[in-house]
Structure formats: structure tokens, C-alpha cells
């Protein structure tokens, strides 16, 4: 198993180094709300891909290859109080049909609040709203006890005042599970698609495509599971060095920019692709999540002070088919959105209710002495 893990890590490093495409991380695509971490557990683990085949239905939103029988008849509701007046929410329901297989339907909605419209002279023209919406249908199948596949088709709508856009996208994923070593792996191609109706006629914009890989493993002798999530595997350069970068230093004599060493740039780029997370599970009813996202840290850190940007944390309660989760992701000082999740497993709840149903009166009387 150690040799197998070493081969995997080696391939990943070569993949990261090999994707020598130069680009910055922002302003590259439309429909970026598809990359939000809508559920509390996802947010607490850094808002990346997660590869854990357990009973949590929220993971189906980021990993369609997890859609399966164990999520049959489950519902998940998520809400995040984002920045200013911006909020976003999601709802997911999963069901397994005897012949058709396992499906998951989810809706994601972002509301950016109300805005005051003005014309070119500054005169107010009235209020308007800005909204994003995506509807998704996912399907998953177990090929063997060790391999699963899944895909999700997404219909996308954005309405910004008088500007509207429609699009379509798909996620395709495959997962590998090794129960003996408590190991799970997932490879995901995310947001493969196009705009159908762009905001401006004739100006089709690219979608936030991403190629991701996730590794999760629970340790054998301690109640801890670690997560490693890799994103943006199709391109290497995720940082930016130039005059517009406020962290760049300038030579006092020549007034030219001082660029970091190539070694420093390499490791900065390398760790920008990686999200590290751990879950502490002292019991099956309670867990704590912690993570660090280096790319968010580098993009959101501030000058002249230490920053906790990129760090996230949360917890989850799991009692008799009911899950409650809470998490926070630090972007900047005073800017940590709260994410709340409520999930219901109706099958497990019905079994618990049935097992705890009071005994019938006649059965109780049968134990009474005869007179």
C-alpha cells in the first residue's frame, strides 16, 4: 500500500509540474458561483473536492461518483450568510430506484441583494436584483465494491439587472475505495460546458472548468481522517507577480520590482493547488473539521499584519438520521461567512421510529398473571 501511495503522489506532482499554462486565478470565466462550497462540511474542509463514501448527502454536490444506495431517500438543506447582503443556499435530494439506479437532484441559489440603478447622468432608474441559479441532476453507479462512477448535468441561469445568461455544464467523476486501508480516491472533471445565451450577444465566455483529485484516509489507531484535495490540475501558474501586486518589493536605487526566487515561486504555485484538511471523529455522532487552503490565503491576505485567510473549521452532529453542521471559512479579518447545514435520512429515521415504537397493549397484558 505504501508503494501504491508513493506512485499516486509522484503522478500528481508530475501532473502539476507538467501543466505549464500561465494565467491568474481570477476573472477567467463566467458562472463562478458553481465553485462555492455550499454545505458546511465542504466549507469546513476548504471548499474543495472530498472523497469519503459515508452517509453524508452534502458530498454529492461536489462528487457525483458518491451517489449511491446509502444516500437513498435523503434530503440536505444548506444556507450561507456570505458578505454584505449576499446569501446563498442549496437543497439536495437523493433517491435510488431498483432498476434505474441512484439519482440526486439539487438546486443552488445565490442572491447578491438589491442595487440602485442609475443612468449615464447619475439619475436613479430604480432598484434591481442580481441572482444566480443552477439546477442539477446527478447519477451514480457502483461498478464493483472498489469502484464507482457518476455524472451530473447542470442547467445554469444568471440575471443581472437587464442582462441574462443561460448555460449548461456537466461534472464527471470516478472513485476508488480500499476498505482495508480506509482509503478513498476521486478524480473529477468539473463544469464541462458552455454558455447557450451569453450576457452580450456573440460573446460566449468560458465556464470555470476544473480538473480535481481528492484523497481521504482514516488513520488506523486514532479517530482522525485526513483529506488532500488538488484543484486546477490543468494549469500550473496560479500566482501573479507584477506592478499591480501590492506585495511586490521595489529596489530603492533602481526603482525596479524585486521578484521572488524561482524556488519560492515554484513552492508557492505548488501549494496553491492543494487543500489540506482533517476530521476528528471521537464518536460516530460528532466530528470536527479543520482545513487550510493556501490559494485563498495568498489571494486574501493583507499587508502589515498576519492573516488567518484560508483557514476553515466546523463541526457536525449526526443523531438517528439527522445531521446538523456549522462551519466558517476565513477570508479576511472580520470576513468569515457562516454556513449551516441540515440533512435528513428518512430511511434511517423511520427505522429508528419503528424500533422505538411503544409495545401494543395486548402484548403487555400477555405477561400479566392469570386470575
PDB file of N, CA, C and O in Angstrom, residues 30-31 158 160-166 195-206:
ATOM      1  N   UNK A  30     -17.126  32.744 -16.506  1.00  0.00           N
ATOM      2  CA  UNK A  30     -18.454  33.113 -16.039  1.00  0.00           C
ATOM      3  C   UNK A  30     -18.986  31.975 -15.158  1.00  0.00           C
ATOM      4  O   UNK A  30     -18.411  30.896 -15.133  1.00  0.00           O
ATOM      5  N   UNK A  31     -20.059  32.233 -14.394  1.00  0.00           N
ATOM      6  CA  UNK A  31     -20.685  31.227 -13.521  1.00  0.00           C
ATOM      7  C   UNK A  31     -19.743  30.743 -12.416  1.00  0.00           C
ATOM      8  O   UNK A  31     -19.721  29.563 -12.063  1.00  0.00           O
ATOM      9  N   UNK A 158     -28.244  33.116 -14.896  1.00  0.00           N
ATOM     10  CA  UNK A 158     -27.779  34.308 -14.179  1.00  0.00           C
ATOM     11  C   UNK A 158     -28.587  35.508 -14.654  1.00  0.00           C
ATOM     12  O   UNK A 158     -28.747  35.716 -15.868  1.00  0.00           O
ATOM     13  N   UNK A 160     -28.632  39.597 -14.107  1.00  0.00           N
ATOM     14  CA  UNK A 160     -28.014  40.808 -13.566  1.00  0.00           C
ATOM     15  C   UNK A 160     -28.689  42.021 -14.204  1.00  0.00           C
ATOM     16  O   UNK A 160     -28.377  42.391 -15.328  1.00  0.00           O
ATOM     17  N   UNK A 161     -29.663  42.573 -13.493  1.00  0.00           N
ATOM     18  CA  UNK A 161     -30.462  43.702 -13.993  1.00  0.00           C
ATOM     19  C   UNK A 161     -31.112  43.303 -15.314  1.00  0.00           C
ATOM     20  O   UNK A 161     -31.877  42.349 -15.363  1.00  0.00           O
ATOM     21  N   UNK A 162     -30.780  43.962 -16.432  1.00  0.00           N
ATOM     22  CA  UNK A 162     -31.390  43.621 -17.714  1.00  0.00           C
ATOM     23  C   UNK A 162     -30.557  42.615 -18.505  1.00  0.00           C
ATOM     24  O   UNK A 162     -30.896  42.279 -19.641  1.00  0.00           O
ATOM     25  N   UNK A 163     -29.486  42.114 -17.896  1.00  0.00           N
ATOM     26  CA  UNK A 163     -28.601  41.174 -18.572  1.00  0.00           C
ATOM     27  C   UNK A 163     -28.868  39.767 -18.036  1.00  0.00           C
ATOM     28  O   UNK A 163     -28.934  39.550 -16.823  1.00  0.00           O
ATOM     29  N   UNK A 164     -28.989  38.821 -18.955  1.00  0.00           N
ATOM     30  CA  UNK A 164     -29.316  37.452 -18.575  1.00  0.00           C
ATOM     31  C   UNK A 164     -28.430  36.478 -19.353  1.00  0.00           C
ATOM     32  O   UNK A 164     -28.015  36.756 -20.486  1.00  0.00           O
ATOM     33  N   UNK A 165     -28.154  35.350 -18.725  1.00  0.00           N
ATOM     34  CA  UNK A 165     -27.326  34.332 -19.363  1.00  0.00           C
ATOM     35  C   UNK A 165     -27.837  32.952 -18.985  1.00  0.00           C
ATOM     36  O   UNK A 165     -28.231  32.716 -17.829  1.00  0.00           O
ATOM     37  N   UNK A 166     -27.827  32.041 -19.955  1.00  0.00           N
ATOM     38  CA  UNK A 166     -28.176  30.641 -19.736  1.00  0.00           C
ATOM     39  C   UNK A 166     -26.990  29.778 -20.157  1.00  0.00           C
ATOM     40  O   UNK A 166     -26.294  30.097 -21.134  1.00  0.00           O
ATOM     41  N   UNK A 195     -21.830  28.421 -22.446  1.00  0.00           N
ATOM     42  CA  UNK A 195     -22.984  29.309 -22.407  1.00  0.00           C
ATOM     43  C   UNK A 195     -23.874  29.012 -23.609  1.00  0.00           C
ATOM     44  O   UNK A 195     -23.386  28.771 -24.716  1.00  0.00           O
ATOM     45  N   UNK A 196     -25.165  29.030 -23.402  1.00  0.00           N
ATOM     46  CA  UNK A 196     -26.122  28.916 -24.503  1.00  0.00           C
ATOM     47  C   UNK A 196     -26.583  30.292 -24.938  1.00  0.00           C
ATOM     48  O   UNK A 196     -26.631  30.606 -26.127  1.00  0.00           O
ATOM     49  N   UNK A 197     -26.900  31.126 -23.975  1.00  0.00           N
ATOM     50  CA  UNK A 197     -27.254  32.527 -24.227  1.00  0.00           C
ATOM     51  C   UNK A 197     -26.335  33.397 -23.377  1.00  0.00           C
ATOM     52  O   UNK A 197     -26.445  33.444 -22.155  1.00  0.00           O
ATOM     53  N   UNK A 198     -25.383  34.114 -23.980  1.00  0.00           N
ATOM     54  CA  UNK A 198     -24.437  34.923 -23.205  1.00  0.00           C
ATOM     55  C   UNK A 198     -25.057  36.244 -22.759  1.00  0.00           C
ATOM     56  O   UNK A 198     -26.127  36.646 -23.232  1.00  0.00           O
ATOM     57  N   UNK A 199     -24.386  36.927 -21.841  1.00  0.00           N
ATOM     58  CA  UNK A 199     -24.842  38.239 -21.387  1.00  0.00           C
ATOM     59  C   UNK A 199     -24.855  39.245 -22.541  1.00  0.00           C
ATOM     60  O   UNK A 199     -25.771  40.053 -22.658  1.00  0.00           O
ATOM     61  N   UNK A 200     -23.839  39.164 -23.386  1.00  0.00           N
ATOM     62  CA  UNK A 200     -23.750  40.031 -24.560  1.00  0.00           C
ATOM     63  C   UNK A 200     -23.812  39.174 -25.811  1.00  0.00           C
ATOM     64  O   UNK A 200     -23.066  38.193 -25.919  1.00  0.00           O
ATOM     65  N   UNK A 201     -24.672  39.490 -26.772  1.00  0.00           N
ATOM     66  CA  UNK A 201     -24.793  38.671 -27.984  1.00  0.00           C
ATOM     67  C   UNK A 201     -23.454  38.483 -28.687  1.00  0.00           C
ATOM     68  O   UNK A 201     -22.700  39.434 -28.889  1.00  0.00           O
ATOM     69  N   UNK A 202     -23.152  37.234 -29.008  1.00  0.00           N
ATOM     70  CA  UNK A 202     -21.921  36.924 -29.722  1.00  0.00           C
ATOM     71  C   UNK A 202     -20.685  36.851 -28.855  1.00  0.00           C
ATOM     72  O   UNK A 202     -19.574  36.673 -29.368  1.00  0.00           O
ATOM     73  N   UNK A 203     -20.834  36.989 -27.530  1.00  0.00           N
ATOM     74  CA  UNK A 203     -19.675  36.986 -26.640  1.00  0.00           C
ATOM     75  C   UNK A 203     -19.780  35.817 -25.668  1.00  0.00           C
ATOM     76  O   UNK A 203     -20.108  35.979 -24.493  1.00  0.00           O
ATOM     77  N   UNK A 204     -19.518  34.627 -26.149  1.00  0.00           N
ATOM     78  CA  UNK A 204     -19.558  33.439 -25.310  1.00  0.00           C
ATOM     79  C   UNK A 204     -18.322  33.398 -24.415  1.00  0.00           C
ATOM     80  O   UNK A 204     -17.192  33.511 -24.901  1.00  0.00           O
ATOM     81  N   UNK A 205     -18.557  33.227 -23.115  1.00  0.00           N
ATOM     82  CA  UNK A 205     -17.466  33.167 -22.154  1.00  0.00           C
ATOM     83  C   UNK A 205     -17.263  31.728 -21.688  1.00  0.00           C
ATOM     84  O   UNK A 205     -18.192  30.920 -21.691  1.00  0.00           O
ATOM     85  N   UNK A 206     -16.049  31.440 -21.257  1.00  0.00           N
ATOM     86  CA  UNK A 206     -15.740  30.100 -20.787  1.00  0.00           C
ATOM     87  C   UNK A 206     -16.329  29.869 -19.402  1.00  0.00           C
ATOM     88  O   UNK A 206     -16.525  30.792 -18.625  1.00  0.00           O
TER      89      UNK A 206
END
